[in-house]
Structure formats: structure tokens, C-alpha cells
Amino acid sequence: KKSDALALLKAAAASGNSHYAYVYGVALFDGGQAELAVTTLRKALAAAPDDRELLYGLASIAAAAGQRDVALGAARRLAALDPGNARAQLGLAAYHINMAMQLFAPDPSEHLAKAESLLDGLIKRRPHMGAAYAHLGLVHFARRPHGGQTRARTGDRLRHCAAEVAV
């Protein structure tokens, strides 16, 4: 039974093994308990703050749960611990692109510059990573003048383009 499996995973996670905490957090999320999954992963990270698996899990689950600040913090920490981690760099760039697309973003150019810098570095290290080029294309698209379009409309177009980009 699923409930028995969750109970066993919970007990295993309570043992202090960070991998079990990660698996338990993913299982909670898959079971529709995103808030508890985030809480579980954050608690495990308090005991193992440099655990890359926990950080990746927290960044992914928090982003899917709409907890942007938590997701960004975990992604930044992961990128700082492992600067060569292409997935972490791409995730940070995508965050900045999304922030630039927000209607009331105070200064979209700042987010676009951060995204571009991350993507340029990533492309230099991994020139065959197509997703990095696709995201860079979104940055350049966002900088183009769009006549009388509002940023909200441009954001809608960028979100549509971003949804088609496979990370």
C-alpha cells in the first residue's frame, strides 16, 4: 500500500539519512503533499546543508509548488556548491527570465542581464547544450522592442515560447 510505503520512508528519513529524506520528499510531492515535501526537505537540509540531492529536490519541488523564494535559494546554493552543474545554472537563468517577464518586475533588464551572463558561461562550458541556446534566445527576444505591446503581453508570448523549450 502507498500509505505503508510512505510510513516506511518517513521512518527511514527520520534516521538522518539524507537520501531517504530526499526520496520521502519526492514521494510526498508525488502524492500531492507539496507543502509537507518542502518542509521535509528543508528540515533535512538543516542537518546536511551541502547535500546536492536535497538541494536539487528542494529547488525543483518548491518551484513546482509556487514557492519561488525557497526554490531560488536552493538553486543558488546548489550553483554555488557546484558551479559546473549545468542544470543548476540553467535553472537560475530560467528564474531570471521568468522574473523579467512579470508585469510589475521593477527592472526586467537586471534579470535579463543576469540570465544572459549565466547562459553565456554555460554555453562556453557546454557548447552543445541546446536548452542554453534556447533560453538565450528568450533573453534576446525579451530585449527586442515590441511596438506598443505591454510587458504583460510580451510576458505571455515568452511564457508560451518557454513552455516549448525542453530543459
Coordinates of N, CA, C and O in Angstrom, one line a residue:
K1 N 0.8 -1.2 0.0 CA 0.0 0.0 0.0 C 0.9 1.3 0.0 O 1.9 1.3 0.6
K2 N 0.3 2.3 -0.6 CA 1.0 3.5 -0.7 C 1.3 4.1 0.7 O 2.3 4.7 1.0
S3 N 0.3 4.1 1.6 CA 0.4 4.6 2.9 C 1.4 3.9 3.7 O 2.2 4.5 4.5
D4 N 1.5 2.6 3.5 CA 2.6 1.8 4.2 C 4.0 2.2 3.8 O 4.9 2.4 4.6
A5 N 4.1 2.4 2.5 CA 5.4 2.8 1.9 C 5.8 4.2 2.4 O 6.9 4.4 2.8
L6 N 4.8 5.1 2.5 CA 5.1 6.4 3.0 C 5.6 6.4 4.5 O 6.5 7.1 4.9
A7 N 4.9 5.5 5.2 CA 5.3 5.4 6.6 C 6.7 4.9 6.8 O 7.5 5.3 7.6
L8 N 7.0 3.9 6.0 CA 8.4 3.4 6.0 C 9.4 4.4 5.5 O 10.5 4.5 6.1
L9 N 9.1 5.1 4.5 CA 10.0 6.2 4.0 C 10.2 7.3 5.1 O 11.3 7.8 5.3
K10 N 9.1 7.6 5.8 CA 9.2 8.6 6.8 C 10.1 8.2 7.9 O 10.9 8.9 8.4
A11 N 10.0 6.9 8.3 CA 10.9 6.4 9.4 C 12.3 6.4 8.9 O 13.2 6.7 9.7
A12 N 12.5 6.0 7.6 CA 13.9 6.0 7.1 C 14.5 7.4 7.1 O 15.6 7.6 7.4
A13 N 13.6 8.3 6.7 CA 14.1 9.7 6.6 C 14.4 10.3 8.0 O 15.4 11.0 8.1
A14 N 13.7 9.8 9.0 CA 13.9 10.3 10.4 C 15.2 9.8 10.9 O 15.8 10.3 11.9
S15 N 15.8 8.8 10.2 CA 17.1 8.2 10.7 C 18.3 9.1 10.5 O 19.3 8.9 11.0
G16 N 18.0 10.2 9.7 CA 19.1 11.2 9.4 C 19.8 10.9 8.1 O 20.7 11.7 7.7
N17 N 19.4 9.9 7.4 CA 20.0 9.6 6.1 C 19.4 10.6 5.1 O 18.2 10.5 4.8
S18 N 20.2 11.4 4.5 CA 19.7 12.5 3.6 C 19.0 11.9 2.3 O 18.1 12.5 1.8
H19 N 19.6 10.8 1.8 CA 19.0 10.2 0.6 C 17.5 9.8 0.9 O 16.7 10.0 0.1
Y20 N 17.3 9.2 2.0 CA 15.9 8.7 2.4 C 15.0 9.9 2.6 O 13.9 9.9 2.2
A21 N 15.6 11.0 3.1 CA 14.8 12.3 3.2 C 14.4 12.8 1.8 O 13.3 13.2 1.6
Y22 N 15.3 12.7 0.9 CA 15.0 13.1 -0.5 C 13.9 12.3 -1.1 O 13.0 12.8 -1.7
V23 N 14.1 11.0 -1.0 CA 13.1 10.0 -1.5 C 11.7 10.3 -0.9 O 10.7 10.3 -1.6
Y24 N 11.7 10.5 0.4 CA 10.5 10.7 1.1 C 9.8 12.0 0.6 O 8.6 12.1 0.4
G25 N 10.7 13.1 0.5 CA 10.1 14.3 0.0 C 9.5 14.2 -1.4 O 8.5 14.7 -1.7
V26 N 10.2 13.5 -2.3 CA 9.7 13.3 -3.7 C 8.4 12.5 -3.6 O 7.4 12.8 -4.3
A27 N 8.3 11.5 -2.7 CA 7.1 10.7 -2.6 C 6.0 11.5 -2.1 O 4.8 11.4 -2.6
L28 N 6.2 12.4 -1.1 CA 5.2 13.3 -0.6 C 4.7 14.2 -1.8 O 3.5 14.4 -1.9
F29 N 5.6 14.7 -2.5 CA 5.2 15.6 -3.6 C 4.4 14.9 -4.6 O 3.4 15.4 -5.1
D30 N 4.9 13.7 -5.0 CA 4.1 12.9 -6.0 C 2.7 12.5 -5.5 O 1.8 12.3 -6.2
G31 N 2.6 12.5 -4.1 CA 1.3 12.2 -3.5 C 0.4 13.4 -3.3 O -0.6 13.3 -2.6
G32 N 0.9 14.5 -3.8 CA 0.1 15.8 -3.7 C 0.3 16.5 -2.4 O -0.5 17.4 -2.1
Q33 N 1.3 16.2 -1.7 CA 1.6 16.9 -0.4 C 2.8 17.8 -0.5 O 3.8 17.6 0.1
A34 N 2.7 18.8 -1.4 CA 3.9 19.6 -1.8 C 4.4 20.4 -0.5 O 5.6 20.5 -0.3
E35 N 3.5 20.9 0.3 CA 4.0 21.7 1.4 C 4.8 20.8 2.4 O 5.8 21.3 2.9
L36 N 4.3 19.6 2.7 CA 5.0 18.7 3.6 C 6.3 18.3 2.9 O 7.3 18.1 3.6
A37 N 6.3 18.1 1.6 CA 7.6 17.8 0.9 C 8.6 18.8 1.1 O 9.8 18.5 1.4
V38 N 8.2 20.1 0.9 CA 9.2 21.2 1.1 C 9.7 21.3 2.5 O 10.9 21.4 2.8
T39 N 8.8 21.1 3.5 CA 9.1 21.1 4.9 C 10.1 20.0 5.2 O 11.1 20.2 5.9
T40 N 9.9 18.8 4.7 CA 10.7 17.7 4.9 C 12.1 17.9 4.4 O 13.1 17.7 5.0
L41 N 12.2 18.4 3.1 CA 13.5 18.7 2.5 C 14.3 19.8 3.2 O 15.5 19.7 3.4
R42 N 13.5 20.8 3.6 CA 14.2 21.9 4.4 C 14.8 21.4 5.7 O 15.9 21.8 6.1
K43 N 14.0 20.6 6.4 CA 14.5 20.1 7.7 C 15.7 19.2 7.4 O 16.7 19.3 8.2
A44 N 15.7 18.4 6.4 CA 16.9 17.5 6.1 C 18.1 18.4 5.7 O 19.2 18.1 6.1
L45 N 17.8 19.5 5.0 CA 18.9 20.4 4.7 C 19.5 21.1 5.9 O 20.7 21.5 5.8
A46 N 18.8 21.3 6.9 CA 19.3 21.9 8.1 C 20.4 21.0 8.7 O 21.4 21.5 9.3
A47 N 20.3 19.7 8.6 CA 21.3 18.8 9.1 C 22.4 18.5 8.1 O 23.5 18.2 8.4
A48 N 22.1 18.7 6.8 CA 23.1 18.5 5.7 C 23.0 19.6 4.7 O 22.5 19.4 3.6
P49 N 23.4 20.8 5.0 CA 23.2 22.0 4.1 C 23.9 21.9 2.8 O 23.5 22.6 1.9
D50 N 24.9 21.1 2.6 CA 25.6 21.0 1.3 C 25.2 19.8 0.5 O 25.9 19.4 -0.5
D51 N 24.1 19.1 0.9 CA 23.7 17.9 0.2 C 23.1 18.3 -1.2 O 22.0 18.9 -1.2
R52 N 23.7 18.0 -2.2 CA 23.3 18.4 -3.6 C 22.0 17.8 -4.0 O 21.1 18.4 -4.6
E53 N 21.7 16.5 -3.6 CA 20.5 15.8 -3.9 C 19.3 16.5 -3.2 O 18.3 16.8 -3.8
L54 N 19.5 16.9 -2.0 CA 18.4 17.6 -1.2 C 18.2 19.0 -1.8 O 17.0 19.4 -2.0
L55 N 19.3 19.7 -2.2 CA 19.1 21.0 -2.8 C 18.4 20.9 -4.1 O 17.5 21.8 -4.4
Y56 N 18.8 20.0 -4.9 CA 18.1 19.8 -6.2 C 16.6 19.5 -6.0 O 15.7 20.1 -6.7
G57 N 16.3 18.6 -5.1 CA 14.9 18.2 -4.8 C 14.1 19.4 -4.3 O 13.0 19.7 -4.7
L58 N 14.7 20.2 -3.4 CA 14.0 21.3 -2.8 C 13.8 22.4 -3.9 O 12.7 23.0 -4.0
A59 N 14.8 22.7 -4.7 CA 14.6 23.6 -5.8 C 13.5 23.2 -6.8 O 12.7 24.1 -7.1
S60 N 13.5 22.0 -7.1 CA 12.5 21.5 -8.1 C 11.1 21.5 -7.5 O 10.2 22.0 -8.1
I61 N 11.0 20.9 -6.3 CA 9.7 20.8 -5.7 C 9.1 22.2 -5.3 O 7.9 22.5 -5.5
A62 N 10.0 23.0 -4.7 CA 9.5 24.3 -4.3 C 9.0 25.2 -5.5 O 8.0 25.9 -5.5
A63 N 9.8 25.0 -6.6 CA 9.4 25.8 -7.8 C 8.0 25.3 -8.3 O 7.1 26.0 -8.7
A64 N 7.8 23.9 -8.3 CA 6.6 23.4 -8.8 C 5.4 23.7 -7.9 O 4.3 23.8 -8.3
A65 N 5.8 23.9 -6.6 CA 4.7 24.3 -5.6 C 4.5 25.8 -5.5 O 3.7 26.3 -4.7
G66 N 5.2 26.6 -6.4 CA 5.0 28.0 -6.4 C 5.8 28.8 -5.3 O 5.5 30.0 -5.1
Q67 N 6.7 28.1 -4.7 CA 7.5 28.8 -3.6 C 8.8 29.3 -4.2 O 9.8 28.7 -4.0
R68 N 8.7 30.4 -5.0 CA 9.8 30.9 -5.7 C 11.0 31.2 -4.9 O 12.1 30.9 -5.3
D69 N 10.8 31.9 -3.8 CA 12.0 32.3 -3.0 C 12.7 31.1 -2.4 O 14.0 31.1 -2.4
V70 N 12.0 30.1 -2.0 CA 12.6 28.8 -1.5 C 13.4 28.2 -2.6 O 14.5 27.7 -2.5
A71 N 12.7 28.1 -3.8 CA 13.3 27.4 -5.0 C 14.6 28.2 -5.4 O 15.6 27.6 -5.6
L72 N 14.5 29.5 -5.4 CA 15.7 30.3 -5.8 C 16.8 30.1 -4.8 O 18.0 30.0 -5.2
G73 N 16.5 30.1 -3.5 CA 17.6 29.9 -2.5 C 18.3 28.6 -2.7 O 19.5 28.5 -2.6
A74 N 17.5 27.6 -2.9 CA 18.1 26.2 -3.1 C 18.9 26.2 -4.4 O 20.0 25.6 -4.4
A75 N 18.4 26.7 -5.4 CA 19.1 26.7 -6.7 C 20.4 27.5 -6.6 O 21.4 27.1 -7.2
R76 N 20.4 28.6 -6.0 CA 21.6 29.5 -5.8 C 22.6 28.7 -5.0 O 23.8 28.7 -5.3
R77 N 22.2 28.1 -3.9 CA 23.1 27.3 -3.1 C 23.7 26.1 -3.9 O 24.9 25.9 -3.8
L78 N 22.9 25.5 -4.7 CA 23.4 24.3 -5.5 C 24.4 24.8 -6.5 O 25.5 24.2 -6.7
A79 N 24.1 26.0 -7.1 CA 25.0 26.5 -8.1 C 26.3 27.0 -7.5 O 27.4 26.8 -8.1
A80 N 26.3 27.5 -6.3 CA 27.5 27.9 -5.6 C 28.3 26.7 -5.2 O 29.6 26.8 -5.3
L81 N 27.7 25.6 -4.8 CA 28.4 24.4 -4.4 C 29.0 23.7 -5.6 O 30.1 23.1 -5.5
D82 N 28.3 23.8 -6.7 CA 28.8 23.0 -7.9 C 28.6 23.9 -9.1 O 27.7 23.8 -9.9
P83 N 29.5 24.9 -9.3 CA 29.4 25.8 -10.4 C 29.4 25.2 -11.8 O 28.9 25.7 -12.7
G84 N 29.9 24.0 -11.9 CA 29.8 23.3 -13.2 C 28.5 22.5 -13.4 O 28.3 21.9 -14.5
N85 N 27.6 22.6 -12.5 CA 26.3 21.9 -12.6 C 25.4 22.7 -13.6 O 24.9 23.7 -13.3
A86 N 25.3 22.1 -14.8 CA 24.6 22.8 -15.9 C 23.1 23.0 -15.6 O 22.5 24.0 -15.9
R87 N 22.5 22.0 -15.0 CA 21.1 22.1 -14.6 C 20.8 23.2 -13.6 O 19.9 23.9 -13.8
A88 N 21.7 23.4 -12.7 CA 21.5 24.4 -11.7 C 21.7 25.8 -12.4 O 20.9 26.7 -12.1
Q89 N 22.7 26.0 -13.2 CA 22.9 27.2 -13.9 C 21.7 27.5 -14.8 O 21.2 28.7 -14.9
L90 N 21.2 26.5 -15.5 CA 20.1 26.7 -16.4 C 18.8 27.1 -15.6 O 18.0 28.0 -16.0
G91 N 18.6 26.5 -14.5 CA 17.5 26.8 -13.6 C 17.6 28.2 -13.1 O 16.5 28.9 -13.1
L92 N 18.7 28.7 -12.7 CA 18.9 30.1 -12.3 C 18.6 31.1 -13.4 O 17.9 32.1 -13.2
A93 N 19.1 30.7 -14.6 CA 18.8 31.6 -15.8 C 17.3 31.6 -16.1 O 16.7 32.7 -16.3
A94 N 16.6 30.5 -16.0 CA 15.2 30.4 -16.2 C 14.4 31.3 -15.2 O 13.5 32.0 -15.5
Y95 N 14.9 31.2 -14.0 CA 14.3 32.0 -12.9 C 14.3 33.5 -13.3 O 13.3 34.2 -13.2
H96 N 15.5 34.0 -13.7 CA 15.7 35.4 -14.0 C 14.9 35.8 -15.3 O 14.3 36.9 -15.3
I97 N 14.8 34.9 -16.2 CA 13.9 35.1 -17.4 C 12.4 35.3 -16.9 O 11.7 36.2 -17.3
N98 N 12.0 34.4 -16.1 CA 10.6 34.4 -15.6 C 10.4 35.7 -14.8 O 9.3 36.3 -14.9
M99 N 11.3 36.1 -14.0 CA 11.2 37.4 -13.2 C 11.1 38.6 -14.2 O 10.3 39.5 -13.9
A100 N 11.8 38.6 -15.2 CA 11.8 39.7 -16.2 C 10.5 39.7 -16.9 O 10.0 40.8 -17.3
M101 N 9.8 38.6 -17.0 CA 8.5 38.6 -17.7 C 7.3 39.0 -16.9 O 6.3 39.3 -17.4
Q102 N 7.6 39.2 -15.6 CA 6.5 39.6 -14.7 C 6.1 41.0 -15.0 O 6.9 41.9 -15.2
L103 N 4.8 41.3 -15.0 CA 4.2 42.6 -15.4 C 4.8 43.7 -14.5 O 5.1 44.8 -15.0
F104 N 4.9 43.5 -13.2 CA 5.4 44.5 -12.3 C 6.8 44.4 -11.8 O 7.2 44.9 -10.8
A105 N 7.6 43.6 -12.6 CA 9.0 43.5 -12.3 C 9.6 44.9 -12.3 O 9.5 45.6 -13.3
P106 N 10.3 45.3 -11.2 CA 10.8 46.7 -11.1 C 11.8 47.0 -12.2 O 11.8 48.1 -12.8
D107 N 12.7 46.1 -12.6 CA 13.7 46.3 -13.6 C 14.0 45.0 -14.3 O 14.9 44.3 -13.9
P108 N 13.2 44.8 -15.4 CA 13.5 43.5 -16.1 C 14.9 43.4 -16.7 O 15.4 42.3 -16.9
S109 N 15.5 44.5 -17.0 CA 16.8 44.4 -17.7 C 17.8 43.8 -16.8 O 18.8 43.2 -17.2
E110 N 17.7 44.0 -15.5 CA 18.6 43.5 -14.5 C 18.5 41.9 -14.5 O 19.5 41.2 -14.5
H111 N 17.3 41.4 -14.5 CA 17.1 40.0 -14.6 C 17.6 39.4 -15.9 O 18.2 38.3 -15.9
L112 N 17.3 40.1 -17.0 CA 17.8 39.6 -18.3 C 19.3 39.6 -18.4 O 19.9 38.7 -18.9
A113 N 20.0 40.6 -17.8 CA 21.4 40.6 -17.8 C 22.0 39.5 -17.0 O 23.0 38.8 -17.4
K114 N 21.4 39.1 -15.8 CA 21.8 38.0 -15.0 C 21.6 36.7 -15.8 O 22.5 35.8 -15.8
A115 N 20.5 36.6 -16.4 CA 20.2 35.3 -17.2 C 21.2 35.2 -18.3 O 21.8 34.1 -18.6
E116 N 21.5 36.3 -19.0 CA 22.4 36.3 -20.2 C 23.8 35.9 -19.7 O 24.5 35.1 -20.3
S117 N 24.2 36.4 -18.6 CA 25.6 36.1 -18.1 C 25.7 34.6 -17.7 O 26.7 34.0 -18.0
L118 N 24.7 34.1 -17.0 CA 24.7 32.7 -16.7 C 24.7 31.8 -17.9 O 25.4 30.8 -18.0
L119 N 23.9 32.2 -18.9 CA 23.8 31.4 -20.1 C 25.1 31.4 -20.9 O 25.5 30.4 -21.5
D120 N 25.6 32.6 -21.0 CA 26.9 32.7 -21.8 C 28.0 31.8 -21.2 O 28.7 31.1 -21.9
G121 N 28.1 31.8 -19.8 CA 29.1 31.0 -19.1 C 28.8 29.5 -19.4 O 29.7 28.7 -19.6
L122 N 27.5 29.2 -19.3 CA 27.1 27.8 -19.6 C 27.4 27.3 -21.0 O 27.9 26.2 -21.2
I123 N 27.2 28.2 -21.9 CA 27.4 27.8 -23.3 C 28.9 27.7 -23.6 O 29.4 26.8 -24.3
K124 N 29.7 28.5 -22.9 CA 31.2 28.3 -23.1 C 31.7 27.0 -22.5 O 32.6 26.4 -23.1
R125 N 31.1 26.6 -21.4 CA 31.5 25.3 -20.8 C 30.8 24.1 -21.5 O 31.4 23.0 -21.6
R126 N 29.6 24.3 -22.0 CA 28.9 23.1 -22.7 C 28.3 23.6 -24.0 O 27.1 23.9 -24.0
P127 N 29.1 23.8 -25.0 CA 28.6 24.4 -26.3 C 27.5 23.6 -27.0 O 26.9 24.1 -27.9
H128 N 27.3 22.3 -26.6 CA 26.3 21.5 -27.3 C 25.0 21.4 -26.5 O 24.2 20.6 -26.8
M129 N 24.8 22.3 -25.5 CA 23.6 22.2 -24.7 C 22.5 23.1 -25.3 O 22.5 24.3 -25.1
G130 N 21.7 22.5 -26.1 CA 20.7 23.2 -26.8 C 19.7 24.0 -26.0 O 19.3 25.1 -26.4
A131 N 19.4 23.6 -24.8 CA 18.5 24.3 -23.9 C 19.1 25.7 -23.5 O 18.3 26.7 -23.4
A132 N 20.4 25.7 -23.4 CA 21.0 27.0 -23.0 C 20.8 28.0 -24.2 O 20.5 29.2 -23.9
Y133 N 21.0 27.6 -25.4 CA 20.8 28.5 -26.6 C 19.3 28.9 -26.7 O 19.1 30.1 -27.0
A134 N 18.4 28.0 -26.4 CA 17.0 28.3 -26.5 C 16.6 29.4 -25.4 O 15.9 30.3 -25.7
H135 N 17.2 29.2 -24.2 CA 16.9 30.2 -23.2 C 17.6 31.6 -23.5 O 17.0 32.6 -23.3
L136 N 18.8 31.5 -24.1 CA 19.4 32.8 -24.5 C 18.6 33.4 -25.6 O 18.5 34.7 -25.6
G137 N 17.9 32.7 -26.5 CA 17.0 33.3 -27.5 C 15.9 34.0 -26.8 O 15.4 35.0 -27.3
L138 N 15.4 33.4 -25.7 CA 14.3 34.1 -24.9 C 14.8 35.4 -24.4 O 14.0 36.4 -24.4
V139 N 16.0 35.5 -23.9 CA 16.6 36.7 -23.4 C 16.6 37.8 -24.5 O 16.2 38.9 -24.3
H140 N 17.1 37.4 -25.6 CA 17.2 38.3 -26.8 C 15.8 38.8 -27.2 O 15.6 39.9 -27.6
F141 N 14.9 37.8 -27.3 CA 13.5 38.2 -27.6 C 12.9 39.2 -26.7 O 12.3 40.1 -27.1
A142 N 13.2 39.0 -25.4 CA 12.6 39.9 -24.4 C 13.2 41.3 -24.5 O 12.5 42.3 -24.1
R143 N 14.4 41.4 -25.0 CA 15.0 42.7 -25.2 C 14.6 43.5 -26.4 O 14.8 44.7 -26.5
R144 N 14.0 42.8 -27.4 CA 13.6 43.5 -28.6 C 12.4 44.4 -28.3 O 11.5 44.1 -27.6
P145 N 12.4 45.5 -29.0 CA 11.2 46.4 -28.9 C 10.0 45.7 -29.6 O 10.1 45.1 -30.6
H146 N 8.9 45.8 -28.9 CA 7.7 45.1 -29.4 C 6.6 46.1 -29.7 O 5.4 45.9 -29.4
G147 N 6.9 47.2 -30.3 CA 5.9 48.2 -30.6 C 5.2 48.7 -29.4 O 5.7 49.0 -28.4
G148 N 3.8 48.7 -29.5 CA 3.0 49.1 -28.4 C 2.6 48.1 -27.4 O 1.8 48.3 -26.5
Q149 N 3.2 46.9 -27.5 CA 2.8 45.8 -26.6 C 3.2 46.1 -25.2 O 4.3 46.7 -24.9
T150 N 2.4 45.7 -24.3 CA 2.7 45.8 -22.9 C 3.6 44.7 -22.5 O 3.7 43.7 -23.1
R151 N 4.3 44.8 -21.4 CA 5.2 43.8 -20.9 C 4.4 42.5 -20.5 O 4.8 41.4 -20.7
A152 N 3.1 42.7 -20.1 CA 2.3 41.5 -19.8 C 2.1 40.7 -21.1 O 2.2 39.5 -21.1
R153 N 1.8 41.4 -22.2 CA 1.6 40.6 -23.4 C 2.8 40.0 -23.9 O 2.9 38.8 -24.3
T154 N 3.9 40.7 -23.8 CA 5.2 40.1 -24.1 C 5.6 39.0 -23.2 O 6.0 37.9 -23.7
G155 N 5.2 39.1 -21.9 CA 5.4 38.0 -21.0 C 4.7 36.8 -21.4 O 5.1 35.7 -21.3
D156 N 3.4 37.0 -21.8 CA 2.6 35.9 -22.3 C 3.3 35.1 -23.4 O 3.3 33.9 -23.5
R157 N 3.8 35.9 -24.4 CA 4.5 35.3 -25.5 C 5.7 34.6 -25.1 O 6.0 33.5 -25.6
L158 N 6.5 35.2 -24.2 CA 7.7 34.5 -23.7 C 7.4 33.2 -23.0 O 8.0 32.2 -23.1
R159 N 6.3 33.3 -22.1 CA 5.9 32.1 -21.4 C 5.5 30.9 -22.4 O 5.9 29.8 -22.2
H160 N 4.8 31.3 -23.4 CA 4.5 30.4 -24.4 C 5.7 29.8 -25.1 O 5.8 28.5 -25.3
C161 N 6.7 30.6 -25.4 CA 7.9 30.1 -26.0 C 8.7 29.2 -25.0 O 9.2 28.2 -25.4
A162 N 8.7 29.7 -23.8 CA 9.5 28.9 -22.8 C 8.9 27.5 -22.5 O 9.6 26.6 -22.3
A163 N 7.6 27.5 -22.6 CA 6.9 26.2 -22.4 C 7.3 25.2 -23.5 O 7.2 24.0 -23.3
E164 N 7.7 25.6 -24.6 CA 8.1 24.7 -25.7 C 9.6 24.4 -25.7 O 10.0 23.5 -26.5
V165 N 10.3 25.0 -24.8 CA 11.7 24.7 -24.7 C 12.0 23.6 -23.7 O 11.6 23.6 -22.6
A166 N 12.5 22.5 -24.2 CA 12.8 21.4 -23.3 C 14.1 21.6 -22.6 O 15.1 21.9 -23.2
V167 N 14.0 21.6 -21.2 CA 15.2 21.8 -20.4 C 16.0 20.5 -20.3 O 15.5 19.5 -20.1

